[in-house]
PDB file as gemmi writes it, atoms N, CA and C in Angstrom:
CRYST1    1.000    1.000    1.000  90.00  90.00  90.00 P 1                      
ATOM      1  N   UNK A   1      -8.300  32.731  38.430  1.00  0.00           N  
ATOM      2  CA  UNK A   1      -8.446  31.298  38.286  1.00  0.00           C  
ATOM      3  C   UNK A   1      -7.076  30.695  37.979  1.00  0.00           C  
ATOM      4  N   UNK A   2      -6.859  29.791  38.729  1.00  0.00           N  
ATOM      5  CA  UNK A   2      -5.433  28.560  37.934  1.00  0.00           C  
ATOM      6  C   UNK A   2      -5.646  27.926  36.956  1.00  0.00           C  
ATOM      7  N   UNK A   3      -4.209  27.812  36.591  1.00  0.00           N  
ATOM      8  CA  UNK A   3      -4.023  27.755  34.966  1.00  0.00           C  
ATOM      9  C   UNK A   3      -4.772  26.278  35.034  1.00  0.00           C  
ATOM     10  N   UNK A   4      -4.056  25.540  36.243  1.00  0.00           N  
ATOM     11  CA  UNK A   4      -4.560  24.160  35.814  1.00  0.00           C  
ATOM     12  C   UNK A   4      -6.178  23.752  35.872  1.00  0.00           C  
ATOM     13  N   UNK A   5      -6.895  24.799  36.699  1.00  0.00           N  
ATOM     14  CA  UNK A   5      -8.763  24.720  36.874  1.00  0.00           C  
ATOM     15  C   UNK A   5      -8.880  25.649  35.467  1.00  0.00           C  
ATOM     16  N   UNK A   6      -8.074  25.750  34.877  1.00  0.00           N  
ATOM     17  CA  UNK A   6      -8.746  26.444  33.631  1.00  0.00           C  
ATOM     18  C   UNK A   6      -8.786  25.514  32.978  1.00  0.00           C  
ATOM     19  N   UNK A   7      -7.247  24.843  32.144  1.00  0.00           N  
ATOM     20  CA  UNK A   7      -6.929  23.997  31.325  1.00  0.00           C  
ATOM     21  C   UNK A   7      -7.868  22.749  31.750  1.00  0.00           C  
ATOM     22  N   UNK A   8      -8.295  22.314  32.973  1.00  0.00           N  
ATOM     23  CA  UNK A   8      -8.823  20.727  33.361  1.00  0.00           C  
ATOM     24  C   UNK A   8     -10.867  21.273  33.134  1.00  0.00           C  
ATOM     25  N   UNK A   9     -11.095  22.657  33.091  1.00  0.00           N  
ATOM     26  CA  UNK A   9     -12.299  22.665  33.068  1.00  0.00           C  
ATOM     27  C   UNK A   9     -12.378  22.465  31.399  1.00  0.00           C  
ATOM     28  N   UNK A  10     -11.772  23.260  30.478  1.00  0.00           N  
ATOM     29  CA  UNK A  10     -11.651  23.632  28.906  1.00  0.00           C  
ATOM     30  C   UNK A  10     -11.491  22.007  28.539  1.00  0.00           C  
ATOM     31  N   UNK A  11     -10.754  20.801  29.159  1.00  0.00           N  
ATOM     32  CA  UNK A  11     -10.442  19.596  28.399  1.00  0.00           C  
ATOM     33  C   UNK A  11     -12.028  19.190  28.622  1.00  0.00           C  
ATOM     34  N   UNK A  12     -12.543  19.082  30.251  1.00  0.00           N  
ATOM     35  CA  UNK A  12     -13.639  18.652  30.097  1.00  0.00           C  
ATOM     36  C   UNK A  12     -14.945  18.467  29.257  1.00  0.00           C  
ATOM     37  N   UNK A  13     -14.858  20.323  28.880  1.00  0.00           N  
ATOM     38  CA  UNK A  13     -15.873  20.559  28.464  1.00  0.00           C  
ATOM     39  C   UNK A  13     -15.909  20.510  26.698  1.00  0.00           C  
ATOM     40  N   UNK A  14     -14.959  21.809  26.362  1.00  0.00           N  
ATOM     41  CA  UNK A  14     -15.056  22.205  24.915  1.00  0.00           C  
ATOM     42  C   UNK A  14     -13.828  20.768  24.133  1.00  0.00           C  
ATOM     43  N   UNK A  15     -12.971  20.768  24.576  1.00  0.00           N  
ATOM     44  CA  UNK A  15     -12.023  19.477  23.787  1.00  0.00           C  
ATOM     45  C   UNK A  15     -12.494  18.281  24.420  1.00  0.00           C  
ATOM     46  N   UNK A  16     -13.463  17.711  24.577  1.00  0.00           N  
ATOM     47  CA  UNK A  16     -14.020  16.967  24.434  1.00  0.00           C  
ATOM     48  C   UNK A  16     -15.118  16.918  23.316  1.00  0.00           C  
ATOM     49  N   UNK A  17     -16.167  17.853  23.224  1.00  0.00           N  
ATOM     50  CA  UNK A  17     -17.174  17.969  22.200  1.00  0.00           C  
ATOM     51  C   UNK A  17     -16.000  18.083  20.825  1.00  0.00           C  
ATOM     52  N   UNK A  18     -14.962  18.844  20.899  1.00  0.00           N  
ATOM     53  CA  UNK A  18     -14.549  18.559  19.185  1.00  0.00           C  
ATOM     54  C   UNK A  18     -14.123  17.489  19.088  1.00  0.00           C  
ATOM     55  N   UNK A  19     -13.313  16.634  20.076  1.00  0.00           N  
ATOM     56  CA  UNK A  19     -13.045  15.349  19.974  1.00  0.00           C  
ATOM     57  C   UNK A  19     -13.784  14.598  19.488  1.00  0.00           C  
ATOM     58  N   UNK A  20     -15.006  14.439  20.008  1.00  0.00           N  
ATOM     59  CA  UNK A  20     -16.498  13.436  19.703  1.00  0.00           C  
ATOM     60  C   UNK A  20     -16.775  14.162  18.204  1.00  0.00           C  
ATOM     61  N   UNK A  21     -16.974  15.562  17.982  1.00  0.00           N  
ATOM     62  CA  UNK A  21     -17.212  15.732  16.239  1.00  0.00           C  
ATOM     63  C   UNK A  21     -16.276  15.333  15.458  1.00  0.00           C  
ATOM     64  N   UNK A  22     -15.228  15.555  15.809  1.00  0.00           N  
ATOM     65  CA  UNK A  22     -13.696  15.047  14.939  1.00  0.00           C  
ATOM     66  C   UNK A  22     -14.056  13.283  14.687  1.00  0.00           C  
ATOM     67  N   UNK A  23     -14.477  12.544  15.395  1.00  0.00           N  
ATOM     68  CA  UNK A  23     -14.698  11.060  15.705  1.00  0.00           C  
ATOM     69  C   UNK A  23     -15.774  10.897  14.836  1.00  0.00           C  
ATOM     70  N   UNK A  24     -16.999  11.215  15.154  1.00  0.00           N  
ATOM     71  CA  UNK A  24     -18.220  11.432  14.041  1.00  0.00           C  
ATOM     72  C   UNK A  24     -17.621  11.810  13.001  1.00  0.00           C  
ATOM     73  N   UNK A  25     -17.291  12.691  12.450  1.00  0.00           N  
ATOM     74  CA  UNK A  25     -16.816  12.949  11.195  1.00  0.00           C  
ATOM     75  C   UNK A  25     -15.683  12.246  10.229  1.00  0.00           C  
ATOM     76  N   UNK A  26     -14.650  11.552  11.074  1.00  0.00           N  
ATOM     77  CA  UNK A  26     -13.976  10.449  10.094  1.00  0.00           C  
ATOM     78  C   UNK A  26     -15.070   9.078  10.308  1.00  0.00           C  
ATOM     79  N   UNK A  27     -15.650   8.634  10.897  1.00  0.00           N  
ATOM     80  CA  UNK A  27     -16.795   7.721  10.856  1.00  0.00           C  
ATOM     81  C   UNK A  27     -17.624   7.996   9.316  1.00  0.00           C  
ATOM     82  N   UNK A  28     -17.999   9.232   9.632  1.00  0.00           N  
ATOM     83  CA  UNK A  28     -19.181   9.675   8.707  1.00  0.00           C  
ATOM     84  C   UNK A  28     -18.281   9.860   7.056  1.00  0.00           C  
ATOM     85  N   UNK A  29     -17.230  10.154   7.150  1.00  0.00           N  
ATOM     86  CA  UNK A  29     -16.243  10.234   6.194  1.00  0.00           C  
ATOM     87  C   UNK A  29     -15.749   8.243   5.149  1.00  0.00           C  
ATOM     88  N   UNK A  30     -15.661   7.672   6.339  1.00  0.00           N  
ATOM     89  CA  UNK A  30     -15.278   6.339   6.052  1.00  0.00           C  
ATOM     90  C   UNK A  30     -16.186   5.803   5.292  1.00  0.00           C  
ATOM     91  N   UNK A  31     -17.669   5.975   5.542  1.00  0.00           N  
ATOM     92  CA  UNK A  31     -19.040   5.396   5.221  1.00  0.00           C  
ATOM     93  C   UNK A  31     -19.400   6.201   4.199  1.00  0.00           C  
ATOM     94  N   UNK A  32     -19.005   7.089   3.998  1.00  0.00           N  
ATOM     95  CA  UNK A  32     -19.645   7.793   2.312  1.00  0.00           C  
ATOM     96  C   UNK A  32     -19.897   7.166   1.115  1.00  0.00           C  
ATOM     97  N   UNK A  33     -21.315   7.158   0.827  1.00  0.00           N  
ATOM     98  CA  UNK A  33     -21.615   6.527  -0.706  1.00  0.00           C  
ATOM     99  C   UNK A  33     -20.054   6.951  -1.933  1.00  0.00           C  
ATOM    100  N   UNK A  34     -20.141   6.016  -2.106  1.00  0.00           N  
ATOM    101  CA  UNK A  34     -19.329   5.743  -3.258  1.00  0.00           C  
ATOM    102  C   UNK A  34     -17.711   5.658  -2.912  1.00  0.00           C  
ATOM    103  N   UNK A  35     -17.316   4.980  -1.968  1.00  0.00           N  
ATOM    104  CA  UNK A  35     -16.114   4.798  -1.281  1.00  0.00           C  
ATOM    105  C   UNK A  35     -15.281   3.452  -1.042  1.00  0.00           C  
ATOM    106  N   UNK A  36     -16.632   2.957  -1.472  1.00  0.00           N  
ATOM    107  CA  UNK A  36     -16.482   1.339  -1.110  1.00  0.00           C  
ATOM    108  C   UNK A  36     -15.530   0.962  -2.133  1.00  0.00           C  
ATOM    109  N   UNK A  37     -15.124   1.273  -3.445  1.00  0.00           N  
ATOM    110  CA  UNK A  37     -14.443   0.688  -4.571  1.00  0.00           C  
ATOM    111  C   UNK A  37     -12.811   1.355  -3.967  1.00  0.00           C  
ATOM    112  N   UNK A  38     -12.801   2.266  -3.033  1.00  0.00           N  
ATOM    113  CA  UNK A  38     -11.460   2.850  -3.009  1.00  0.00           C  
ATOM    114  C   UNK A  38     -10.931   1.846  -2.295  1.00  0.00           C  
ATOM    115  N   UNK A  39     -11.804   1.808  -0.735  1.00  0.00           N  
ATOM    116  CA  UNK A  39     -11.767   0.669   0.181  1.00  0.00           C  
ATOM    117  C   UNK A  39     -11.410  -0.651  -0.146  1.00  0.00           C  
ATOM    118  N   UNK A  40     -11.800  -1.210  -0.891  1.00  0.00           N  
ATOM    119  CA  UNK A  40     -11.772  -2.649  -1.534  1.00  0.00           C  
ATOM    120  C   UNK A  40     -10.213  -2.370  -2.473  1.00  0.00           C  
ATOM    121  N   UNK A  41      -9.863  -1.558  -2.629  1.00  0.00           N  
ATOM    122  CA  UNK A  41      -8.775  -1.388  -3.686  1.00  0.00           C  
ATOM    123  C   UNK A  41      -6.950  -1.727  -2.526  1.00  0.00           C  
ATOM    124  N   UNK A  42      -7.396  -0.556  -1.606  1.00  0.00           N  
ATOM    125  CA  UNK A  42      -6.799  -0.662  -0.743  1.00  0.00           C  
ATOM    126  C   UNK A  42      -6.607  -1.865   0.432  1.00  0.00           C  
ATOM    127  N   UNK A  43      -7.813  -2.939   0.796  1.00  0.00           N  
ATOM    128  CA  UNK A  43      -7.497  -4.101   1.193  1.00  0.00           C  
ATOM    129  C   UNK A  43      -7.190  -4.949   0.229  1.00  0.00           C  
ATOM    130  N   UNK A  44      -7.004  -4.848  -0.992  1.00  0.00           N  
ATOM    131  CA  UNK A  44      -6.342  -6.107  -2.026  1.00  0.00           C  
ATOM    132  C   UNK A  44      -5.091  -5.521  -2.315  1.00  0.00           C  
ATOM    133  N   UNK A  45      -4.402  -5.034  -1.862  1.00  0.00           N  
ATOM    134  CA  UNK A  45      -3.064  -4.472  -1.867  1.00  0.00           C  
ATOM    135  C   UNK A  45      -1.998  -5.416  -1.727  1.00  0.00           C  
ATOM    136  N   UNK A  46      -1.589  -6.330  -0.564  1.00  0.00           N  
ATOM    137  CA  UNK A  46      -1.164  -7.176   0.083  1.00  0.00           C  
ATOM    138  C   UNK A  46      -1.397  -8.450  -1.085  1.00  0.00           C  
ATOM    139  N   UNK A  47      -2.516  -8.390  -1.640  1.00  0.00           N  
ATOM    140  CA  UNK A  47      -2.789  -9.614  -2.526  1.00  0.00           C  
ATOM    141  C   UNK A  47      -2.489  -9.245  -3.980  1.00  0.00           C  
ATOM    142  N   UNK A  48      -2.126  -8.041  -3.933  1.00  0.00           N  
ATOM    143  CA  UNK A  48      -2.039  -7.857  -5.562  1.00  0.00           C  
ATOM    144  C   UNK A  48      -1.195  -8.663  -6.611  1.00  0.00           C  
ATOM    145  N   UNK A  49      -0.107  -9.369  -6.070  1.00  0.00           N  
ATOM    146  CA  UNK A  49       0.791 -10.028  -6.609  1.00  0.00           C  
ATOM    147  C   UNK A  49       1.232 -11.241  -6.340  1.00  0.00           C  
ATOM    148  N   UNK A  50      -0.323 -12.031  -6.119  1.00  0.00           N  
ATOM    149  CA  UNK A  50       0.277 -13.486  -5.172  1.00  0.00           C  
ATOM    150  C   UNK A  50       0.693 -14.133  -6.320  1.00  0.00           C  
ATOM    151  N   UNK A  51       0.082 -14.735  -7.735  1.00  0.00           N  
ATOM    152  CA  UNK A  51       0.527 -15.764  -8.321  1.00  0.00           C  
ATOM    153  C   UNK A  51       2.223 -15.501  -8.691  1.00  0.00           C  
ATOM    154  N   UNK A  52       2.458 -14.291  -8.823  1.00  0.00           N  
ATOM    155  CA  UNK A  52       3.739 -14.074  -9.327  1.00  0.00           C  
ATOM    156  C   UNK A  52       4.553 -12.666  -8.880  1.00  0.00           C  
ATOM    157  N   UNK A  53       5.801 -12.947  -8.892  1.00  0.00           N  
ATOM    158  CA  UNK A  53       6.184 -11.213  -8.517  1.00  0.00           C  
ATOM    159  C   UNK A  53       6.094 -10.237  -9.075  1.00  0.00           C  
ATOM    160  N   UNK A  54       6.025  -8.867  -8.517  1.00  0.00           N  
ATOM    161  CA  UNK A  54       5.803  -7.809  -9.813  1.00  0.00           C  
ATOM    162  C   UNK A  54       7.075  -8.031 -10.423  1.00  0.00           C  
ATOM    163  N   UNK A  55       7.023  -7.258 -11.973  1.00  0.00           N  
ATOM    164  CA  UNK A  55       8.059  -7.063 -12.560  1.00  0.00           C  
ATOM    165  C   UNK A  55       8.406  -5.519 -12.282  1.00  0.00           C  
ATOM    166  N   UNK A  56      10.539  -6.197 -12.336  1.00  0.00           N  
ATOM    167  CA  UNK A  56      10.470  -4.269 -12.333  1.00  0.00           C  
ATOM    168  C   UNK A  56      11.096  -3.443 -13.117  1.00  0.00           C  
ATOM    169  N   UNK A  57      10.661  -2.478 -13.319  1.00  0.00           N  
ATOM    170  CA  UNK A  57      11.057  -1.948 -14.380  1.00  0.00           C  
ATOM    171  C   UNK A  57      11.974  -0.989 -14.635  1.00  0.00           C  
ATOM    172  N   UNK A  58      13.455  -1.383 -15.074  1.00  0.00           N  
ATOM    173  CA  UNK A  58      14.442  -1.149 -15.263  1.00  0.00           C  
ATOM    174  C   UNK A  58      14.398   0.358 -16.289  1.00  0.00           C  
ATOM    175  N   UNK A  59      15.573   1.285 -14.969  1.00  0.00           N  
ATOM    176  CA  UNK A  59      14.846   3.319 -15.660  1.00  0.00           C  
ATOM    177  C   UNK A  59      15.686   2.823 -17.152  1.00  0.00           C  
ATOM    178  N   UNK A  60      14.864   3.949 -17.760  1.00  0.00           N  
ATOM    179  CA  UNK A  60      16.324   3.924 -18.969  1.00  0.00           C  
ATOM    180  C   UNK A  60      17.247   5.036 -18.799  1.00  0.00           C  
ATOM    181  N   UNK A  61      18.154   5.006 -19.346  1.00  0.00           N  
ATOM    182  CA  UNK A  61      19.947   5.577 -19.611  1.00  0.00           C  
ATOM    183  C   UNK A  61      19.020   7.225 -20.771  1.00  0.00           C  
ATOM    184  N   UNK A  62      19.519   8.404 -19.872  1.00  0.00           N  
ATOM    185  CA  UNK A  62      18.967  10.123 -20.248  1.00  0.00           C  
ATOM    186  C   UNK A  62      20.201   9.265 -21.619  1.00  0.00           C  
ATOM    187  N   UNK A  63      19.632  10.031 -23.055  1.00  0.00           N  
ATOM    188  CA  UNK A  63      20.692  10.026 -24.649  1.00  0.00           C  
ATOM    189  C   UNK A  63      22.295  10.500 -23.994  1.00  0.00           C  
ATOM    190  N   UNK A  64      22.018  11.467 -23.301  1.00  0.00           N  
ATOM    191  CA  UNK A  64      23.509  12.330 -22.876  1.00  0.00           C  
ATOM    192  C   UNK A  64      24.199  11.185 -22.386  1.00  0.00           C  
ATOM    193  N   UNK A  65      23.573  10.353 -21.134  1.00  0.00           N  
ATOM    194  CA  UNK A  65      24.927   9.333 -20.371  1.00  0.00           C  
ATOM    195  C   UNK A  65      25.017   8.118 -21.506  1.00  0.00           C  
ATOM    196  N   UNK A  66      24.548   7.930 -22.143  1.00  0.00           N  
ATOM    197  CA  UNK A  66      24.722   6.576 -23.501  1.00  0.00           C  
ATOM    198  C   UNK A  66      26.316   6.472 -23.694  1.00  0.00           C  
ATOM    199  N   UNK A  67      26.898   5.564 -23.905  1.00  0.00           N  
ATOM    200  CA  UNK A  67      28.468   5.680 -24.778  1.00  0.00           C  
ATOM    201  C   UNK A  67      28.338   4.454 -25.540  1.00  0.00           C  
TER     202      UNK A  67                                                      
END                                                                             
């Protein structure tokens, strides 16, 4: 058999079905009870800091570099 009637029968058949489970499964992944609070966390991201800017917070100086 040729490589390419091998490789074009194998996409048809088998990498397609994991494709479609791989697809079902981040679907089925997205929709999981108790996910919704992560979800909602992650679209208020963009809004987290409208009235004002974050503050930032300046590292402190390791005792050793001090003079």
């Amino acid at each position: 058999m040729e490589t390419y009637t091998f490789l074009r029968q194998l996409a048809d058949s088998w990498v397609m079905l994991v494709m479609l489970l791989l697809f079902i499964g981040m679907v089925l992944f997205l929709y999981r009870p108790g996910s919704r609070h992560i979800h909602d966390a992650a679209a208020s991201v963009p809004f987290r800091h409208e009235d004002q800017p974050a503050r930032v917070i300046q590292p402190q100086k390791s005792p050793e570099t001090r003079s």
